[in-house]
Amino acid sequence: MPNPSLPRRHGKRQSPRERIKNFDEVSQGLSKEEALLEADRCLNCKNPKCEAACPVNVKIPAFIELLLKDDLKGAASKIMETSLLPAVCGRVCPQENYCQGACVLKEKFGPVSIGLLERYVASAARKAGLLTPPKPSHETGLKIACIGSGPSSLSCAAELRRAGHAVVIFEALHDYGGVLRYGIPSFRLPRAVITAEVETVKEMGVKFINDTLAGPSLGIEELLKEYDAVYIGSGAGLPTMADIAGENALGVYSANEFLTRVNLMEAYNFPRAATPVRVGKNVIVLGGGNSAMDAARCAARLGPQSVRVVYRRSRNEMPAREEEVENAIEEGVIFDFLTIQKEILTDENGRVKGLKCLKARLGEPDEKGRRKPVIMEGSDFIIPADTIIVAIGQKPNPVIPRSTPALKMTEHGTIAQDENGATSIAGVFCGGDIARGGATVLLAMKDGIASAHRINKYLHGKSKKGK
Ligand code: FAD
């Protein structure tokens, strides 16, 4: 019999005092004993709301049941029926908004820690050599190119490979994973976890080509001559800047540049790593989303005296995961809520020396229902700073649209799709952040899988025409 009233397991974590000195993973996950106790809390609902709330519909009660039967291989295979990135999702998916948010135990006992269980199954099965990448039953002889190697392209490529197509991923950077690798820090998502899950997709037979920028040097129309279909999963890697005076000063980074230096190029190891990063004594991060939390927590690990997050609304309106805000606070990050950046102040050498700000109060809700900040005139004040990291949003990557005039775009800079998910070029599909604007890992995966099904349908017709 399930035992939902058992205390909810959260797993061990590095203490804030220790973790602020390193880039190792903060959460240590669950031990086998803890995982089994946590799994025992699951009621194995007949109509599992958790599963319906998961964007890729991971068979949650079924994998938990297999775990309880000590069938680790079966549990891992069950998850991998719909998600090939279980160790990634177990760590970074906002479960509180998806599966755990829908768990029937949520109100009375606290939800089952589904993310930690998924992470445990994925890691333990990999360690025991029990993860078997799905293999296609036949080869179709058709070829598809996927652009980008973020979660949307990885999921699309894996799904297409399952269907027996030859798939090639083209990635602009030297390493694979998209935001997982260049944006999300290793203390939330260790690099080895990303590498291992990319490896699963490679083992399925997907070919990866790095350092290749599709669009200007490898046109979409050119790709269509060699490939039967193209999937664009090029993400939302264009930073939004604050558009205030002083933004070109030395010491101002976009979150994108700062996180890429730290996470992809491992600047925290400089000079052992080739790329440096300088933060000085006082760091200010502008923004309230996951990028802002990641930038602030990375900066805090680089040894400054202070890291402040300047956010124009209150804590209630912050888009960042609550858990990440808590982590940042524990690590000493200071929050200036209801504060709006006005101007970046510089010294005689053009270096950042401070941020002029205004205080705000909350006004009426905007179109998304979040209360808008209203500036309090005459409330100007200055926060001293050596570094300012602008983390106020990401826009769709413009490289492919700019080099592909036939590709219709929306007014938001995303690739336009019709009601069937098709783009304006026959044989070209898209998904993830390039189609939605900044979203989540799981929504990107969902798009990748859905597009793979569309491509299968498109190719089915095509092969009938004698291809
Ligand atoms: P991306 O992950 O952006 O991958 C796109 C890839 O395409 C990149 O590798 C890029 O180099 C490559 N590319 C671009 N253009 C070209 C080209 N022309 N040719 C070849 N390759 C190209 N979501 C969560 O669910 N949980 C989180 O905790 C979370 N934290 C985040 C933290 C940060 C700092 C950021 C920025 C985002 C975070 N997100 C989080 C959002 C999530 O990471 C994204 O929604 C998701 O990665 C989008 O996946 P994607 O595959 O569409 O694009």
XYZ file of C-alpha atoms and ligand atoms in Angstrom:
520
model
C 0.000 0.000 0.000
C 1.313 3.480 -0.841
C 2.188 5.652 2.083
C 1.599 9.298 1.049
C 2.043 10.681 4.570
C 5.719 9.645 4.693
C 7.887 12.764 4.936
C 8.608 14.191 1.478
C 12.245 13.639 0.425
C 14.215 16.606 -0.893
C 17.699 15.064 -1.103
C 20.982 16.383 0.268
C 22.361 19.732 -0.862
C 25.735 21.437 -0.570
C 25.626 24.074 2.178
C 25.557 27.701 0.928
C 28.890 28.392 2.664
C 30.576 25.538 0.742
C 28.858 25.822 -2.611
C 29.576 29.530 -3.038
C 33.233 28.500 -3.477
C 32.668 25.991 -6.283
C 30.711 25.207 -9.455
C 29.793 21.654 -8.362
C 26.164 20.572 -8.327
C 24.187 22.010 -5.406
C 21.548 19.261 -5.161
C 22.984 15.801 -4.514
C 19.752 13.992 -5.480
C 18.290 10.971 -3.676
C 20.018 7.811 -2.452
C 18.410 4.474 -3.375
C 16.772 4.223 0.059
C 15.375 7.752 -0.168
C 14.181 7.180 -3.742
C 12.270 4.043 -2.726
C 10.652 5.815 0.248
C 9.666 8.745 -1.951
C 8.363 6.384 -4.670
C 6.246 4.688 -2.008
C 4.310 7.956 -1.541
C 2.901 7.777 -5.106
C -0.779 6.722 -5.176
C -0.448 5.305 -8.716
C -3.602 7.201 -9.750
C -5.767 5.620 -12.466
C -6.029 8.949 -14.316
C -2.678 10.466 -13.437
C -2.916 14.250 -13.482
C 0.884 14.477 -13.233
C 1.274 12.677 -16.562
C -1.310 14.873 -18.278
C 0.460 17.995 -16.944
C 3.859 16.896 -18.304
C 4.430 18.514 -21.742
C 5.949 15.263 -23.058
C 3.593 13.022 -21.043
C 6.261 10.971 -19.238
C 4.544 7.835 -17.916
C 5.077 8.889 -14.317
C 3.130 6.392 -12.161
C 4.301 3.546 -14.435
C 8.010 4.385 -14.055
C 7.580 4.871 -10.297
C 5.893 1.469 -10.026
C 8.777 -0.189 -11.892
C 11.250 1.570 -9.594
C 9.402 0.174 -6.561
C 9.679 -3.311 -8.104
C 13.444 -2.745 -8.276
C 13.274 -2.812 -12.101
C 15.631 0.093 -12.774
C 16.103 -0.784 -16.448
C 12.337 -0.977 -16.956
C 11.797 2.333 -15.136
C 14.441 4.104 -17.255
C 13.063 2.629 -20.501
C 9.544 3.725 -19.501
C 10.696 7.351 -19.113
C 12.681 7.153 -22.342
C 9.565 6.162 -24.291
C 8.736 9.882 -24.351
C 11.825 11.713 -23.058
C 15.435 11.094 -23.984
C 16.704 13.743 -21.566
C 15.546 12.344 -18.194
C 18.608 13.339 -16.149
C 18.430 16.873 -17.599
C 14.667 17.236 -17.023
C 14.884 15.741 -13.535
C 17.146 18.669 -12.689
C 15.973 21.761 -14.580
C 12.333 21.186 -15.509
C 9.995 23.505 -13.538
C 8.163 20.498 -12.054
C 6.265 22.777 -9.676
C 4.377 24.127 -12.726
C 3.954 20.783 -14.482
C 3.821 17.271 -12.941
C 4.328 18.148 -9.270
C 1.940 21.086 -9.573
C -0.786 18.615 -10.581
C 0.011 15.847 -8.035
C -3.089 15.020 -5.963
C -0.967 14.913 -2.800
C 0.148 18.514 -3.253
C -2.238 20.249 -0.844
C -2.379 17.711 1.997
C 1.092 16.131 2.116
C 3.190 17.895 -0.524
C 3.618 16.467 -4.051
C 5.689 13.381 -4.811
C 9.214 14.610 -5.695
C 8.816 13.391 -9.284
C 11.780 15.362 -10.628
C 14.148 13.850 -8.071
C 12.797 10.349 -8.821
C 13.275 10.856 -12.566
C 16.809 12.074 -11.913
C 17.524 9.094 -9.631
C 16.258 6.540 -12.184
C 18.203 8.145 -15.060
C 21.460 8.415 -13.119
C 21.306 5.042 -11.363
C 20.380 3.218 -14.588
C 23.218 4.924 -16.479
C 25.711 4.118 -13.721
C 24.626 0.455 -13.757
C 24.919 0.304 -17.575
C 21.181 -0.334 -17.906
C 20.280 2.512 -20.266
C 19.539 1.198 -23.718
C 19.114 3.843 -26.417
C 16.040 3.055 -28.545
C 16.957 1.683 -31.980
C 14.925 2.042 -35.199
C 13.352 -1.166 -36.468
C 14.162 -0.331 -40.125
C 15.953 2.290 -42.247
C 13.815 4.532 -44.481
C 16.678 5.893 -46.571
C 15.382 9.452 -46.009
C 17.638 12.210 -44.622
C 16.754 15.087 -42.302
C 18.886 18.018 -41.137
C 18.250 19.493 -37.672
C 19.669 22.936 -36.953
C 20.867 23.560 -33.397
C 21.530 21.005 -30.676
C 19.316 22.367 -27.882
C 16.557 20.268 -26.302
C 14.143 20.846 -29.201
C 16.520 19.619 -31.936
C 17.818 16.767 -29.763
C 14.240 15.551 -29.176
C 13.253 15.997 -32.815
C 16.386 14.194 -34.033
C 15.887 11.273 -31.637
C 12.236 10.882 -32.620
C 13.096 10.978 -36.343
C 15.824 8.426 -35.809
C 13.366 6.153 -33.985
C 11.309 6.270 -37.198
C 14.329 5.032 -39.178
C 15.504 8.231 -40.900
C 19.144 9.309 -41.186
C 19.488 12.487 -39.104
C 22.268 15.080 -38.957
C 22.423 17.852 -36.323
C 24.284 21.044 -37.311
C 25.435 23.130 -34.325
C 27.031 26.591 -34.520
C 29.001 26.175 -31.275
C 31.826 23.722 -30.619
C 29.766 21.724 -28.093
C 26.204 20.414 -27.943
C 23.141 21.055 -25.779
C 22.162 24.681 -26.535
C 21.151 26.661 -23.447
C 21.618 23.524 -21.346
C 25.345 23.893 -21.948
C 26.001 27.595 -22.527
C 23.290 29.109 -20.302
C 22.488 26.841 -17.344
C 25.433 26.621 -14.922
C 27.094 23.356 -13.905
C 25.996 23.803 -10.274
C 22.420 23.254 -11.541
C 23.206 20.886 -14.408
C 26.627 19.170 -14.488
C 28.292 19.110 -17.912
C 28.759 15.320 -17.690
C 24.964 14.884 -17.473
C 24.447 16.863 -20.699
C 27.267 14.991 -22.443
C 25.842 11.611 -21.399
C 22.339 12.411 -22.693
C 23.724 13.809 -25.973
C 25.697 10.550 -26.187
C 22.411 8.561 -26.010
C 21.175 10.426 -29.112
C 24.529 9.752 -30.829
C 24.272 6.049 -29.946
C 20.891 5.971 -31.671
C 22.795 6.854 -34.845
C 22.189 10.622 -35.090
C 25.232 12.355 -36.596
C 26.451 15.608 -34.994
C 28.419 18.323 -36.836
C 29.717 21.220 -34.711
C 31.129 24.682 -35.551
C 28.662 25.043 -38.422
C 26.419 28.078 -38.722
C 23.370 27.215 -40.787
C 21.900 30.138 -42.698
C 24.644 32.436 -44.004
C 27.215 29.742 -44.824
C 24.913 26.749 -45.216
C 21.598 28.017 -46.590
C 18.253 26.382 -45.815
C 17.418 26.038 -49.514
C 20.870 24.497 -50.062
C 20.193 21.998 -47.253
C 16.854 21.090 -48.867
C 18.730 19.906 -51.982
C 20.553 17.290 -49.935
C 18.020 16.557 -47.183
C 14.373 15.510 -47.439
C 13.338 17.879 -44.631
C 14.891 20.480 -42.332
C 14.054 21.195 -38.671
C 15.047 24.589 -37.269
C 15.633 24.583 -33.497
C 17.925 27.584 -33.318
C 16.599 28.963 -30.031
C 16.292 32.456 -28.573
C 19.918 33.453 -28.222
C 19.565 37.179 -28.974
C 19.821 39.226 -25.763
C 17.390 42.024 -25.020
C 19.302 45.067 -23.744
C 17.956 47.716 -21.363
C 18.325 50.605 -23.838
C 19.679 53.051 -21.247
C 22.604 55.489 -21.370
C 25.989 53.919 -20.618
C 25.069 50.440 -21.806
C 28.173 50.247 -24.034
C 30.513 50.872 -21.094
C 33.325 48.479 -20.170
C 31.977 46.118 -17.523
C 28.485 45.685 -19.028
C 27.640 42.169 -20.182
C 24.492 40.673 -21.612
C 23.524 37.599 -19.543
C 24.101 35.618 -22.705
C 27.746 36.687 -23.037
C 28.420 36.404 -19.308
C 26.880 32.932 -18.977
C 28.555 31.692 -22.171
C 31.943 32.822 -20.869
C 31.377 31.125 -17.520
C 29.483 27.979 -18.531
C 30.577 27.090 -22.068
C 34.106 28.501 -21.924
C 34.636 27.760 -18.188
C 36.050 31.227 -17.509
C 35.988 30.441 -13.769
C 39.055 28.297 -14.517
C 40.946 31.180 -16.200
C 43.918 31.173 -16.917
C 43.691 27.370 -17.221
C 40.733 28.040 -19.515
C 41.397 30.428 -22.405
C 38.464 32.784 -21.765
C 38.539 35.348 -18.937
C 35.667 36.989 -17.107
C 36.023 40.031 -14.839
C 33.462 40.927 -12.187
C 35.292 43.339 -9.810
C 33.940 44.067 -6.323
C 30.286 44.901 -6.894
C 28.026 43.205 -9.410
C 24.500 44.205 -10.419
C 22.232 41.877 -12.384
C 19.185 43.401 -14.086
C 16.142 41.110 -14.383
C 14.032 38.571 -12.487
C 13.987 35.404 -14.600
C 16.025 32.187 -14.635
C 18.822 33.890 -16.609
C 19.087 36.601 -13.964
C 19.274 34.015 -11.168
C 21.889 31.992 -13.071
C 23.961 35.114 -13.781
C 23.762 36.296 -10.153
C 24.686 32.884 -8.741
C 27.600 32.480 -11.212
C 28.834 35.986 -10.350
C 28.608 35.207 -6.620
C 30.974 32.247 -7.165
C 33.607 34.491 -8.798
C 34.429 36.210 -5.494
C 32.976 39.759 -5.547
C 32.019 41.585 -2.341
C 28.390 41.972 -3.376
C 25.925 40.753 -5.979
C 22.606 42.614 -6.247
C 19.619 41.763 -8.415
C 17.713 44.851 -9.549
C 14.137 43.901 -10.476
C 11.358 46.298 -11.400
C 8.482 44.367 -9.856
C 8.157 42.563 -6.491
C 9.188 39.020 -5.611
C 5.668 37.712 -6.345
C 5.942 38.686 -10.012
C 9.415 37.187 -10.602
C 9.381 34.690 -13.494
C 12.361 32.749 -12.063
C 11.738 29.397 -10.381
C 11.051 29.946 -6.682
C 13.698 27.335 -5.816
C 16.344 29.332 -7.708
C 15.399 32.576 -5.948
C 15.735 30.767 -2.583
C 19.117 29.387 -3.655
C 20.332 32.851 -4.662
C 19.218 34.356 -1.332
C 20.970 31.551 0.586
C 24.129 32.329 -1.408
C 24.092 35.961 -0.310
C 22.587 37.616 -3.397
C 20.774 40.846 -2.410
C 17.483 41.732 -4.106
C 16.420 45.306 -4.877
C 12.751 44.853 -5.749
C 10.591 47.597 -7.259
C 13.733 49.221 -8.641
C 14.162 50.371 -12.243
C 17.500 50.998 -13.988
C 17.801 54.538 -15.401
C 21.429 55.059 -16.429
C 24.799 53.295 -16.240
C 27.410 55.642 -14.791
C 31.014 55.439 -16.026
C 34.442 56.703 -14.950
C 36.932 58.663 -17.099
C 38.100 55.405 -18.749
C 34.608 54.420 -19.829
C 34.317 51.733 -17.120
C 31.158 51.077 -15.143
C 31.145 52.799 -11.755
C 27.475 52.616 -10.805
C 23.830 52.322 -11.733
C 21.364 55.164 -11.379
C 17.972 53.738 -10.400
C 14.418 54.841 -9.638
C 12.047 53.327 -7.093
C 8.699 51.984 -8.318
C 5.353 50.827 -6.903
C 2.994 48.213 -8.328
C 0.157 49.507 -10.517
C -2.556 47.826 -12.609
C -2.057 44.319 -14.076
C -0.662 44.094 -17.652
C -2.065 41.902 -20.451
C -0.437 38.822 -18.820
C -2.030 39.649 -15.452
C 1.234 40.783 -13.786
C 1.016 44.109 -11.974
C 2.957 46.807 -13.810
C 5.666 48.837 -12.061
C 4.939 52.556 -11.844
C 7.943 54.863 -11.466
C 8.047 57.073 -8.376
C 9.302 60.411 -9.763
C 12.200 62.017 -7.923
C 13.223 58.729 -6.270
C 16.624 58.551 -8.084
C 19.458 56.834 -6.237
C 22.816 55.302 -7.193
C 24.154 51.794 -6.525
C 27.959 51.541 -6.934
C 29.019 48.754 -9.340
C 32.002 47.447 -11.317
C 29.965 45.039 -13.431
C 26.405 45.122 -14.727
C 24.840 42.026 -16.267
C 21.698 42.655 -18.321
C 19.371 39.654 -17.979
C 16.004 41.107 -18.963
C 15.081 38.708 -21.750
C 16.056 36.760 -24.843
C 14.744 37.155 -28.367
C 14.610 34.558 -31.175
C 17.939 34.023 -32.916
C 17.766 36.159 -36.129
C 20.587 34.453 -38.089
C 18.470 31.997 -40.094
C 15.510 34.331 -40.742
C 17.870 37.072 -42.011
C 19.569 34.726 -44.462
C 16.335 33.019 -45.573
C 13.963 35.656 -47.014
C 11.383 33.020 -48.015
C 10.887 32.098 -44.346
C 7.862 33.996 -42.996
C 8.289 35.496 -39.551
C 5.853 36.782 -36.922
C 5.958 40.318 -35.557
C 7.712 38.874 -32.475
C 10.667 37.617 -34.547
C 9.630 33.966 -34.225
C 9.251 31.706 -37.275
C 5.612 31.712 -38.435
C 3.769 28.374 -38.577
C 0.349 27.559 -40.009
C -2.318 25.648 -38.064
C -0.559 22.376 -39.029
C 2.796 23.569 -37.732
C 4.249 24.062 -41.249
C 6.517 27.038 -42.063
C 6.271 29.043 -45.290
C 8.892 26.785 -46.965
C 7.761 23.267 -47.888
C 9.816 20.670 -46.014
C 11.018 23.142 -43.352
C 9.723 22.767 -39.791
C 10.607 24.505 -36.544
C 10.078 24.433 -32.782
C 11.376 25.406 -29.369
C 12.391 28.980 -28.566
C 12.754 30.031 -32.242
C 9.029 29.305 -32.608
C 7.807 30.388 -29.141
C 10.296 33.012 -27.936
C 11.960 32.084 -24.613
C 10.081 29.150 -23.020
C 11.150 25.999 -21.156
C 13.232 22.902 -21.832
C 10.173 20.658 -21.801
C 8.150 22.848 -24.175
C 11.131 22.831 -26.541
C 11.223 19.025 -26.306
C 7.471 18.805 -26.868
C 7.823 20.918 -30.050
C 10.732 18.784 -31.256
C 8.716 15.578 -30.867
C 5.554 17.077 -32.419
C 7.578 18.366 -35.392
C 9.173 14.942 -35.875
C 5.663 13.502 -36.224
C 4.804 16.240 -38.752
C 7.987 15.496 -40.692
C 7.118 11.782 -40.720
C 3.730 12.641 -42.179
C 5.306 14.988 -44.744
C 7.893 12.374 -45.756
C 5.289 9.642 -45.984
C 3.583 11.565 -48.784
C 6.923 12.319 -50.345
C 8.121 8.720 -50.419
C 4.855 7.779 -52.154
C 5.818 10.215 -54.895
C 8.814 8.025 -55.513
C 11.529 9.665 -53.434
P 18.418 26.376 -27.409
O 18.560 25.602 -26.166
O 18.670 27.833 -27.366
O 19.388 25.733 -28.507
C 19.547 26.331 -29.764
C 20.867 25.866 -30.357
O 20.900 26.259 -31.726
C 22.087 26.505 -29.707
O 23.025 25.503 -29.377
C 22.628 27.444 -30.776
O 24.039 27.584 -30.721
C 22.203 26.718 -32.048
N 22.057 27.592 -33.203
C 21.461 28.804 -33.281
N 21.515 29.272 -34.530
C 22.165 28.344 -35.280
C 22.536 28.265 -36.649
N 22.229 29.243 -37.501
N 23.210 27.166 -37.074
C 23.533 26.161 -36.210
N 23.196 26.185 -34.890
C 22.515 27.265 -34.435
N 14.069 26.250 -18.965
C 13.686 25.339 -18.037
O 12.799 24.535 -18.308
N 14.288 25.279 -16.816
C 15.313 26.102 -16.472
O 15.823 26.017 -15.360
C 15.767 27.054 -17.437
N 16.811 27.872 -17.168
C 17.268 28.721 -18.131
C 18.409 29.479 -17.889
C 18.897 30.332 -18.857
C 20.125 31.133 -18.574
C 18.217 30.460 -20.111
C 18.723 31.395 -21.167
C 17.089 29.704 -20.363
C 16.617 28.819 -19.392
N 15.511 28.009 -19.638
C 15.101 27.096 -18.695
C 14.841 28.018 -20.958
C 15.313 26.830 -21.813
O 16.682 26.597 -21.625
C 14.995 27.065 -23.285
O 13.598 27.286 -23.397
C 15.405 25.865 -24.154
O 16.780 25.588 -24.043
C 15.045 26.112 -25.619
O 15.513 25.036 -26.362
P 15.810 25.155 -27.939
O 16.285 23.825 -28.361
O 14.641 25.756 -28.609
O 16.971 26.238 -28.063
